Amino acid sequence: MFLIFRYFPYGANGVLAGSATVFFSYVGFDAVTSTAEEVKNPQRDLPIGIGVSLFTCCVLYMFVSAVVIGLVSCSQLDPDTLSPLLLLVME
């Protein structure tokens, strides 16, 4: 039983939240690929669209991560806290 709590520290709700996040990110990229019927040259435009959307998501993810890391100093972080955003809201 101890192994289950170490492997799933946030329980079933954490697993479901993570899987929902991954699902909706793939749905977003599926929306890009489903526009293949509407472009004039799909063999050229579709890889460009997918690459640009992946690059944009990657840059936005890095930007948000840098902002979240910069919100709270390392001395205030506790391993048991949920996120630096929660600490900022509570102040």
PDB file of N, CA and C in Angstrom:
ATOM      1  N   MET A   1       0.818  -1.188   0.000  1.00  0.00           N
ATOM      2  CA  MET A   1       0.000   0.000   0.000  1.00  0.00           C
ATOM      3  C   MET A   1       0.870   1.263   0.000  1.00  0.00           C
ATOM      4  N   PHE A   2       2.023   1.204   0.654  1.00  0.00           N
ATOM      5  CA  PHE A   2       2.919   2.357   0.707  1.00  0.00           C
ATOM      6  C   PHE A   2       3.436   2.709  -0.684  1.00  0.00           C
ATOM      7  N   LEU A   3       3.662   1.699  -1.511  1.00  0.00           N
ATOM      8  CA  LEU A   3       4.172   1.935  -2.864  1.00  0.00           C
ATOM      9  C   LEU A   3       3.159   2.720  -3.693  1.00  0.00           C
ATOM     10  N   ILE A   4       1.886   2.469  -3.505  1.00  0.00           N
ATOM     11  CA  ILE A   4       0.853   3.185  -4.255  1.00  0.00           C
ATOM     12  C   ILE A   4       0.888   4.670  -3.906  1.00  0.00           C
ATOM     13  N   PHE A   5       1.055   5.008  -2.643  1.00  0.00           N
ATOM     14  CA  PHE A   5       1.083   6.417  -2.253  1.00  0.00           C
ATOM     15  C   PHE A   5       2.355   7.107  -2.709  1.00  0.00           C
ATOM     16  N   ARG A   6       3.446   6.356  -2.829  1.00  0.00           N
ATOM     17  CA  ARG A   6       4.672   6.949  -3.348  1.00  0.00           C
ATOM     18  C   ARG A   6       4.584   7.125  -4.862  1.00  0.00           C
ATOM     19  N   TYR A   7       3.909   6.201  -5.538  1.00  0.00           N
ATOM     20  CA  TYR A   7       3.822   6.263  -6.990  1.00  0.00           C
ATOM     21  C   TYR A   7       2.759   7.261  -7.444  1.00  0.00           C
ATOM     22  N   PHE A   8       1.675   7.384  -6.714  1.00  0.00           N
ATOM     23  CA  PHE A   8       0.606   8.330  -7.005  1.00  0.00           C
ATOM     24  C   PHE A   8       0.459   9.296  -5.836  1.00  0.00           C
ATOM     25  N   PRO A   9       1.348  10.285  -5.713  1.00  0.00           N
ATOM     26  CA  PRO A   9       1.281  11.160  -4.538  1.00  0.00           C
ATOM     27  C   PRO A   9       0.011  12.014  -4.495  1.00  0.00           C
ATOM     28  N   TYR A  10      -0.601  12.284  -5.638  1.00  0.00           N
ATOM     29  CA  TYR A  10      -1.824  13.081  -5.667  1.00  0.00           C
ATOM     30  C   TYR A  10      -3.064  12.224  -5.880  1.00  0.00           C
ATOM     31  N   GLY A  11      -2.911  10.918  -5.842  1.00  0.00           N
ATOM     32  CA  GLY A  11      -4.051  10.016  -5.932  1.00  0.00           C
ATOM     33  C   GLY A  11      -4.658   9.966  -7.323  1.00  0.00           C
ATOM     34  N   ALA A  12      -5.865   9.461  -7.371  1.00  0.00           N
ATOM     35  CA  ALA A  12      -6.560   9.307  -8.651  1.00  0.00           C
ATOM     36  C   ALA A  12      -6.908  10.669  -9.253  1.00  0.00           C
ATOM     37  N   ASN A  13      -7.185  11.655  -8.425  1.00  0.00           N
ATOM     38  CA  ASN A  13      -7.504  12.992  -8.954  1.00  0.00           C
ATOM     39  C   ASN A  13      -6.313  13.594  -9.698  1.00  0.00           C
ATOM     40  N   GLY A  14      -5.120  13.369  -9.200  1.00  0.00           N
ATOM     41  CA  GLY A  14      -3.937  13.864  -9.892  1.00  0.00           C
ATOM     42  C   GLY A  14      -3.721  13.174 -11.220  1.00  0.00           C
ATOM     43  N   VAL A  15      -3.965  11.874 -11.259  1.00  0.00           N
ATOM     44  CA  VAL A  15      -3.820  11.128 -12.513  1.00  0.00           C
ATOM     45  C   VAL A  15      -4.847  11.610 -13.529  1.00  0.00           C
ATOM     46  N   LEU A  16      -6.092  11.803 -13.090  1.00  0.00           N
ATOM     47  CA  LEU A  16      -7.135  12.272 -14.000  1.00  0.00           C
ATOM     48  C   LEU A  16      -6.865  13.699 -14.480  1.00  0.00           C
ATOM     49  N   ALA A  17      -6.369  14.552 -13.618  1.00  0.00           N
ATOM     50  CA  ALA A  17      -6.054  15.924 -14.029  1.00  0.00           C
ATOM     51  C   ALA A  17      -4.925  15.941 -15.051  1.00  0.00           C
ATOM     52  N   GLY A  18      -3.913  15.130 -14.825  1.00  0.00           N
ATOM     53  CA  GLY A  18      -2.806  15.055 -15.787  1.00  0.00           C
ATOM     54  C   GLY A  18      -3.238  14.492 -17.123  1.00  0.00           C
ATOM     55  N   SER A  19      -4.058  13.456 -17.091  1.00  0.00           N
ATOM     56  CA  SER A  19      -4.511  12.872 -18.355  1.00  0.00           C
ATOM     57  C   SER A  19      -5.442  13.818 -19.094  1.00  0.00           C
ATOM     58  N   ALA A  20      -6.244  14.602 -18.387  1.00  0.00           N
ATOM     59  CA  ALA A  20      -7.111  15.584 -19.053  1.00  0.00           C
ATOM     60  C   ALA A  20      -6.282  16.667 -19.717  1.00  0.00           C
ATOM     61  N   THR A  21      -5.205  17.087 -19.065  1.00  0.00           N
ATOM     62  CA  THR A  21      -4.334  18.107 -19.651  1.00  0.00           C
ATOM     63  C   THR A  21      -3.685  17.594 -20.930  1.00  0.00           C
ATOM     64  N   VAL A  22      -3.181  16.373 -20.887  1.00  0.00           N
ATOM     65  CA  VAL A  22      -2.554  15.794 -22.075  1.00  0.00           C
ATOM     66  C   VAL A  22      -3.580  15.605 -23.186  1.00  0.00           C
ATOM     67  N   PHE A  23      -4.779  15.155 -22.831  1.00  0.00           N
ATOM     68  CA  PHE A  23      -5.828  14.946 -23.830  1.00  0.00           C
ATOM     69  C   PHE A  23      -6.168  16.239 -24.548  1.00  0.00           C
ATOM     70  N   PHE A  24      -6.369  17.326 -23.804  1.00  0.00           N
ATOM     71  CA  PHE A  24      -6.752  18.573 -24.445  1.00  0.00           C
ATOM     72  C   PHE A  24      -5.606  19.200 -25.236  1.00  0.00           C
ATOM     73  N   SER A  25      -4.364  18.914 -24.865  1.00  0.00           N
ATOM     74  CA  SER A  25      -3.263  19.417 -25.689  1.00  0.00           C
ATOM     75  C   SER A  25      -3.232  18.685 -27.021  1.00  0.00           C
ATOM     76  N   TYR A  26      -3.497  17.374 -27.016  1.00  0.00           N
ATOM     77  CA  TYR A  26      -3.556  16.644 -28.280  1.00  0.00           C
ATOM     78  C   TYR A  26      -4.764  17.060 -29.110  1.00  0.00           C
ATOM     79  N   VAL A  27      -5.869  17.396 -28.481  1.00  0.00           N
ATOM     80  CA  VAL A  27      -7.030  17.883 -29.227  1.00  0.00           C
ATOM     81  C   VAL A  27      -6.681  19.193 -29.921  1.00  0.00           C
ATOM     82  N   GLY A  28      -5.894  20.029 -29.272  1.00  0.00           N
ATOM     83  CA  GLY A  28      -5.473  21.281 -29.896  1.00  0.00           C
ATOM     84  C   GLY A  28      -4.620  21.054 -31.119  1.00  0.00           C
ATOM     85  N   PHE A  29      -3.691  20.100 -31.048  1.00  0.00           N
ATOM     86  CA  PHE A  29      -2.866  19.808 -32.217  1.00  0.00           C
ATOM     87  C   PHE A  29      -3.673  19.090 -33.291  1.00  0.00           C
ATOM     88  N   ASP A  30      -4.700  18.358 -32.903  1.00  0.00           N
ATOM     89  CA  ASP A  30      -5.576  17.720 -33.880  1.00  0.00           C
ATOM     90  C   ASP A  30      -6.351  18.770 -34.655  1.00  0.00           C
ATOM     91  N   ALA A  31      -6.685  19.873 -34.014  1.00  0.00           N
ATOM     92  CA  ALA A  31      -7.371  20.964 -34.723  1.00  0.00           C
ATOM     93  C   ALA A  31      -6.481  21.527 -35.822  1.00  0.00           C
ATOM     94  N   VAL A  32      -5.174  21.553 -35.594  1.00  0.00           N
ATOM     95  CA  VAL A  32      -4.253  22.031 -36.626  1.00  0.00           C
ATOM     96  C   VAL A  32      -4.222  21.054 -37.795  1.00  0.00           C
ATOM     97  N   THR A  33      -4.176  19.779 -37.490  1.00  0.00           N
ATOM     98  CA  THR A  33      -4.103  18.798 -38.570  1.00  0.00           C
ATOM     99  C   THR A  33      -5.412  18.643 -39.321  1.00  0.00           C
ATOM    100  N   SER A  34      -6.531  18.949 -38.684  1.00  0.00           N
ATOM    101  CA  SER A  34      -7.814  18.821 -39.379  1.00  0.00           C
ATOM    102  C   SER A  34      -8.059  19.944 -40.368  1.00  0.00           C
ATOM    103  N   THR A  35      -7.229  20.964 -40.368  1.00  0.00           N
ATOM    104  CA  THR A  35      -7.366  22.042 -41.348  1.00  0.00           C
ATOM    105  C   THR A  35      -6.731  21.676 -42.678  1.00  0.00           C
ATOM    106  N   ALA A  36      -6.281  20.452 -42.833  1.00  0.00           N
ATOM    107  CA  ALA A  36      -5.636  20.034 -44.078  1.00  0.00           C
ATOM    108  C   ALA A  36      -6.581  20.113 -45.266  1.00  0.00           C
ATOM    109  N   GLU A  37      -7.862  19.999 -45.020  1.00  0.00           N
ATOM    110  CA  GLU A  37      -8.827  20.079 -46.111  1.00  0.00           C
ATOM    111  C   GLU A  37      -8.984  21.500 -46.635  1.00  0.00           C
ATOM    112  N   GLU A  38      -8.596  22.481 -45.877  1.00  0.00           N
ATOM    113  CA  GLU A  38      -8.852  23.869 -46.236  1.00  0.00           C
ATOM    114  C   GLU A  38      -7.643  24.604 -46.807  1.00  0.00           C
ATOM    115  N   VAL A  39      -6.491  23.984 -46.815  1.00  0.00           N
ATOM    116  CA  VAL A  39      -5.302  24.669 -47.331  1.00  0.00           C
ATOM    117  C   VAL A  39      -5.108  24.333 -48.805  1.00  0.00           C
ATOM    118  N   LYS A  40      -4.410  25.224 -49.498  1.00  0.00           N
ATOM    119  CA  LYS A  40      -4.203  25.024 -50.937  1.00  0.00           C
ATOM    120  C   LYS A  40      -3.136  23.963 -51.220  1.00  0.00           C
ATOM    121  N   ASN A  41      -2.071  23.963 -50.436  1.00  0.00           N
ATOM    122  CA  ASN A  41      -0.979  23.013 -50.650  1.00  0.00           C
ATOM    123  C   ASN A  41      -0.715  22.287 -49.329  1.00  0.00           C
ATOM    124  N   PRO A  42      -1.456  21.204 -49.024  1.00  0.00           N
ATOM    125  CA  PRO A  42      -1.340  20.580 -47.703  1.00  0.00           C
ATOM    126  C   PRO A  42       0.020  19.934 -47.432  1.00  0.00           C
ATOM    127  N   GLN A  43       0.707  19.451 -48.464  1.00  0.00           N
ATOM    128  CA  GLN A  43       2.001  18.807 -48.210  1.00  0.00           C
ATOM    129  C   GLN A  43       3.060  19.813 -47.766  1.00  0.00           C
ATOM    130  N   ARG A  44       2.901  21.061 -48.117  1.00  0.00           N
ATOM    131  CA  ARG A  44       3.859  22.077 -47.697  1.00  0.00           C
ATOM    132  C   ARG A  44       3.359  22.819 -46.458  1.00  0.00           C
ATOM    133  N   ASP A  45       2.077  23.167 -46.450  1.00  0.00           N
ATOM    134  CA  ASP A  45       1.554  24.036 -45.396  1.00  0.00           C
ATOM    135  C   ASP A  45       1.297  23.319 -44.079  1.00  0.00           C
ATOM    136  N   LEU A  46       0.903  22.059 -44.131  1.00  0.00           N
ATOM    137  CA  LEU A  46       0.566  21.343 -42.904  1.00  0.00           C
ATOM    138  C   LEU A  46       1.781  21.111 -41.997  1.00  0.00           C
ATOM    139  N   PRO A  47       2.919  20.635 -42.518  1.00  0.00           N
ATOM    140  CA  PRO A  47       4.090  20.520 -41.626  1.00  0.00           C
ATOM    141  C   PRO A  47       4.557  21.857 -41.068  1.00  0.00           C
ATOM    142  N   ILE A  48       4.417  22.912 -41.859  1.00  0.00           N
ATOM    143  CA  ILE A  48       4.795  24.239 -41.358  1.00  0.00           C
ATOM    144  C   ILE A  48       3.865  24.637 -40.224  1.00  0.00           C
ATOM    145  N   GLY A  49       2.561  24.409 -40.395  1.00  0.00           N
ATOM    146  CA  GLY A  49       1.596  24.756 -39.345  1.00  0.00           C
ATOM    147  C   GLY A  49       1.814  23.976 -38.067  1.00  0.00           C
ATOM    148  N   ILE A  50       2.091  22.682 -38.190  1.00  0.00           N
ATOM    149  CA  ILE A  50       2.342  21.866 -36.994  1.00  0.00           C
ATOM    150  C   ILE A  50       3.635  22.292 -36.313  1.00  0.00           C
ATOM    151  N   GLY A  51       4.658  22.555 -37.106  1.00  0.00           N
ATOM    152  CA  GLY A  51       5.927  22.995 -36.522  1.00  0.00           C
ATOM    153  C   GLY A  51       5.822  24.336 -35.822  1.00  0.00           C
ATOM    154  N   VAL A  52       5.116  25.266 -36.444  1.00  0.00           N
ATOM    155  CA  VAL A  52       4.946  26.592 -35.832  1.00  0.00           C
ATOM    156  C   VAL A  52       4.124  26.488 -34.554  1.00  0.00           C
ATOM    157  N   SER A  53       3.077  25.660 -34.565  1.00  0.00           N
ATOM    158  CA  SER A  53       2.265  25.524 -33.347  1.00  0.00           C
ATOM    159  C   SER A  53       3.054  24.848 -32.228  1.00  0.00           C
ATOM    160  N   LEU A  54       3.862  23.840 -32.545  1.00  0.00           N
ATOM    161  CA  LEU A  54       4.709  23.218 -31.521  1.00  0.00           C
ATOM    162  C   LEU A  54       5.734  24.198 -30.976  1.00  0.00           C
ATOM    163  N   PHE A  55       6.333  24.967 -31.848  1.00  0.00           N
ATOM    164  CA  PHE A  55       7.315  25.955 -31.416  1.00  0.00           C
ATOM    165  C   PHE A  55       6.671  27.014 -30.524  1.00  0.00           C
ATOM    166  N   THR A  56       5.481  27.477 -30.909  1.00  0.00           N
ATOM    167  CA  THR A  56       4.774  28.484 -30.120  1.00  0.00           C
ATOM    168  C   THR A  56       4.417  27.953 -28.744  1.00  0.00           C
ATOM    169  N   CYS A  57       3.909  26.722 -28.686  1.00  0.00           N
ATOM    170  CA  CYS A  57       3.564  26.126 -27.395  1.00  0.00           C
ATOM    171  C   CYS A  57       4.801  25.933 -26.530  1.00  0.00           C
ATOM    172  N   CYS A  58       5.894  25.558 -27.146  1.00  0.00           N
ATOM    173  CA  CYS A  58       7.139  25.349 -26.394  1.00  0.00           C
ATOM    174  C   CYS A  58       7.650  26.670 -25.819  1.00  0.00           C
ATOM    175  N   VAL A  59       7.623  27.721 -26.609  1.00  0.00           N
ATOM    176  CA  VAL A  59       8.082  29.029 -26.131  1.00  0.00           C
ATOM    177  C   VAL A  59       7.166  29.546 -25.024  1.00  0.00           C
ATOM    178  N   LEU A  60       5.856  29.405 -25.201  1.00  0.00           N
ATOM    179  CA  LEU A  60       4.929  29.845 -24.153  1.00  0.00           C
ATOM    180  C   LEU A  60       5.122  29.053 -22.868  1.00  0.00           C
ATOM    181  N   TYR A  61       5.362  27.753 -22.984  1.00  0.00           N
ATOM    182  CA  TYR A  61       5.597  26.920 -21.805  1.00  0.00           C
ATOM    183  C   TYR A  61       6.860  27.366 -21.074  1.00  0.00           C
ATOM    184  N   MET A  62       7.922  27.647 -21.821  1.00  0.00           N
ATOM    185  CA  MET A  62       9.168  28.093 -21.181  1.00  0.00           C
ATOM    186  C   MET A  62       8.980  29.460 -20.523  1.00  0.00           C
ATOM    187  N   PHE A  63       8.226  30.355 -21.165  1.00  0.00           N
ATOM    188  CA  PHE A  63       7.981  31.676 -20.597  1.00  0.00           C
ATOM    189  C   PHE A  63       7.184  31.577 -19.298  1.00  0.00           C
ATOM    190  N   VAL A  64       6.112  30.794 -19.312  1.00  0.00           N
ATOM    191  CA  VAL A  64       5.293  30.640 -18.104  1.00  0.00           C
ATOM    192  C   VAL A  64       6.099  29.962 -17.002  1.00  0.00           C
ATOM    193  N   SER A  65       6.914  28.990 -17.348  1.00  0.00           N
ATOM    194  CA  SER A  65       7.755  28.324 -16.342  1.00  0.00           C
ATOM    195  C   SER A  65       8.748  29.293 -15.717  1.00  0.00           C
ATOM    196  N   ALA A  66       9.350  30.139 -16.531  1.00  0.00           N
ATOM    197  CA  ALA A  66      10.302  31.119 -15.998  1.00  0.00           C
ATOM    198  C   ALA A  66       9.607  32.116 -15.083  1.00  0.00           C
ATOM    199  N   VAL A  67       8.404  32.527 -15.432  1.00  0.00           N
ATOM    200  CA  VAL A  67       7.662  33.465 -14.587  1.00  0.00           C
ATOM    201  C   VAL A  67       7.272  32.812 -13.271  1.00  0.00           C
ATOM    202  N   VAL A  68       6.799  31.574 -13.329  1.00  0.00           N
ATOM    203  CA  VAL A  68       6.388  30.876 -12.105  1.00  0.00           C
ATOM    204  C   VAL A  68       7.583  30.633 -11.194  1.00  0.00           C
ATOM    205  N   ILE A  69       8.721  30.298 -11.760  1.00  0.00           N
ATOM    206  CA  ILE A  69       9.920  30.081 -10.943  1.00  0.00           C
ATOM    207  C   ILE A  69      10.367  31.392 -10.306  1.00  0.00           C
ATOM    208  N   GLY A  70      10.193  32.504 -11.013  1.00  0.00           N
ATOM    209  CA  GLY A  70      10.637  33.782 -10.494  1.00  0.00           C
ATOM    210  C   GLY A  70       9.686  34.429  -9.496  1.00  0.00           C
ATOM    211  N   LEU A  71       8.503  33.872  -9.294  1.00  0.00           N
ATOM    212  CA  LEU A  71       7.542  34.490  -8.387  1.00  0.00           C
ATOM    213  C   LEU A  71       7.946  34.394  -6.922  1.00  0.00           C
ATOM    214  N   VAL A  72       8.505  33.272  -6.536  1.00  0.00           N
ATOM    215  CA  VAL A  72       8.797  33.015  -5.135  1.00  0.00           C
ATOM    216  C   VAL A  72      10.263  32.625  -5.013  1.00  0.00           C
ATOM    217  N   SER A  73      10.925  33.162  -3.993  1.00  0.00           N
ATOM    218  CA  SER A  73      12.331  32.803  -3.811  1.00  0.00           C
ATOM    219  C   SER A  73      12.454  31.356  -3.327  1.00  0.00           C
ATOM    220  N   CYS A  74      13.603  30.784  -3.566  1.00  0.00           N
ATOM    221  CA  CYS A  74      13.808  29.370  -3.225  1.00  0.00           C
ATOM    222  C   CYS A  74      13.718  29.116  -1.723  1.00  0.00           C
ATOM    223  N   SER A  75      14.039  30.112  -0.910  1.00  0.00           N
ATOM    224  CA  SER A  75      13.989  29.903   0.536  1.00  0.00           C
ATOM    225  C   SER A  75      12.559  29.761   1.048  1.00  0.00           C
ATOM    226  N   GLN A  76      11.586  30.296   0.311  1.00  0.00           N
ATOM    227  CA  GLN A  76      10.194  30.197   0.729  1.00  0.00           C
ATOM    228  C   GLN A  76       9.511  28.927   0.233  1.00  0.00           C
ATOM    229  N   LEU A  77      10.122  28.223  -0.694  1.00  0.00           N
ATOM    230  CA  LEU A  77       9.486  27.030  -1.246  1.00  0.00           C
ATOM    231  C   LEU A  77       9.594  25.863  -0.288  1.00  0.00           C
ATOM    232  N   ASP A  78       8.507  25.203  -0.082  1.00  0.00           N
ATOM    233  CA  ASP A  78       8.434  24.011   0.748  1.00  0.00           C
ATOM    234  C   ASP A  78       8.055  22.856  -0.169  1.00  0.00           C
ATOM    235  N   PRO A  79       8.688  21.706  -0.054  1.00  0.00           N
ATOM    236  CA  PRO A  79       8.345  20.596  -0.958  1.00  0.00           C
ATOM    237  C   PRO A  79       6.890  20.157  -0.854  1.00  0.00           C
ATOM    238  N   ASP A  80       6.214  20.481   0.243  1.00  0.00           N
ATOM    239  CA  ASP A  80       4.830  20.056   0.408  1.00  0.00           C
ATOM    240  C   ASP A  80       3.820  21.068  -0.141  1.00  0.00           C
ATOM    241  N   THR A  81       4.277  22.233  -0.611  1.00  0.00           N
ATOM    242  CA  THR A  81       3.337  23.214  -1.145  1.00  0.00           C
ATOM    243  C   THR A  81       2.905  22.809  -2.551  1.00  0.00           C
ATOM    244  N   LEU A  82       1.771  23.347  -2.966  1.00  0.00           N
ATOM    245  CA  LEU A  82       1.231  22.972  -4.267  1.00  0.00           C
ATOM    246  C   LEU A  82       1.942  23.672  -5.413  1.00  0.00           C
ATOM    247  N   SER A  83       2.080  24.983  -5.350  1.00  0.00           N
ATOM    248  CA  SER A  83       2.742  25.694  -6.433  1.00  0.00           C
ATOM    249  C   SER A  83       3.141  27.089  -5.963  1.00  0.00           C
ATOM    250  N   PRO A  84       4.100  27.708  -6.653  1.00  0.00           N
ATOM    251  CA  PRO A  84       4.449  29.085  -6.332  1.00  0.00           C
ATOM    252  C   PRO A  84       3.297  30.051  -6.584  1.00  0.00           C
ATOM    253  N   LEU A  85       2.431  29.729  -7.545  1.00  0.00           N
ATOM    254  CA  LEU A  85       1.278  30.596  -7.792  1.00  0.00           C
ATOM    255  C   LEU A  85       0.359  30.642  -6.588  1.00  0.00           C
ATOM    256  N   LEU A  86       0.207  29.529  -5.890  1.00  0.00           N
ATOM    257  CA  LEU A  86      -0.636  29.483  -4.708  1.00  0.00           C
ATOM    258  C   LEU A  86      -0.046  30.359  -3.604  1.00  0.00           C
ATOM    259  N   LEU A  87       1.280  30.326  -3.458  1.00  0.00           N
ATOM    260  CA  LEU A  87       1.924  31.179  -2.468  1.00  0.00           C
ATOM    261  C   LEU A  87       1.728  32.657  -2.787  1.00  0.00           C
ATOM    262  N   LEU A  88       1.766  33.002  -4.067  1.00  0.00           N
ATOM    263  CA  LEU A  88       1.591  34.391  -4.464  1.00  0.00           C
ATOM    264  C   LEU A  88       0.159  34.849  -4.173  1.00  0.00           C
ATOM    265  N   VAL A  89      -0.812  34.002  -4.441  1.00  0.00           N
ATOM    266  CA  VAL A  89      -2.211  34.364  -4.216  1.00  0.00           C
ATOM    267  C   VAL A  89      -2.511  34.495  -2.728  1.00  0.00           C
ATOM    268  N   MET A  90      -1.875  33.672  -1.916  1.00  0.00           N
ATOM    269  CA  MET A  90      -2.137  33.678  -0.476  1.00  0.00           C
ATOM    270  C   MET A  90      -1.537  34.896   0.214  1.00  0.00           C
ATOM    271  N   GLU A  91      -0.556  35.538  -0.390  1.00  0.00           N
ATOM    272  CA  GLU A  91       0.089  36.705   0.253  1.00  0.00           C
ATOM    273  C   GLU A  91      -0.755  37.927   0.169  1.00  0.00           C
TER     274      GLU A  91
END
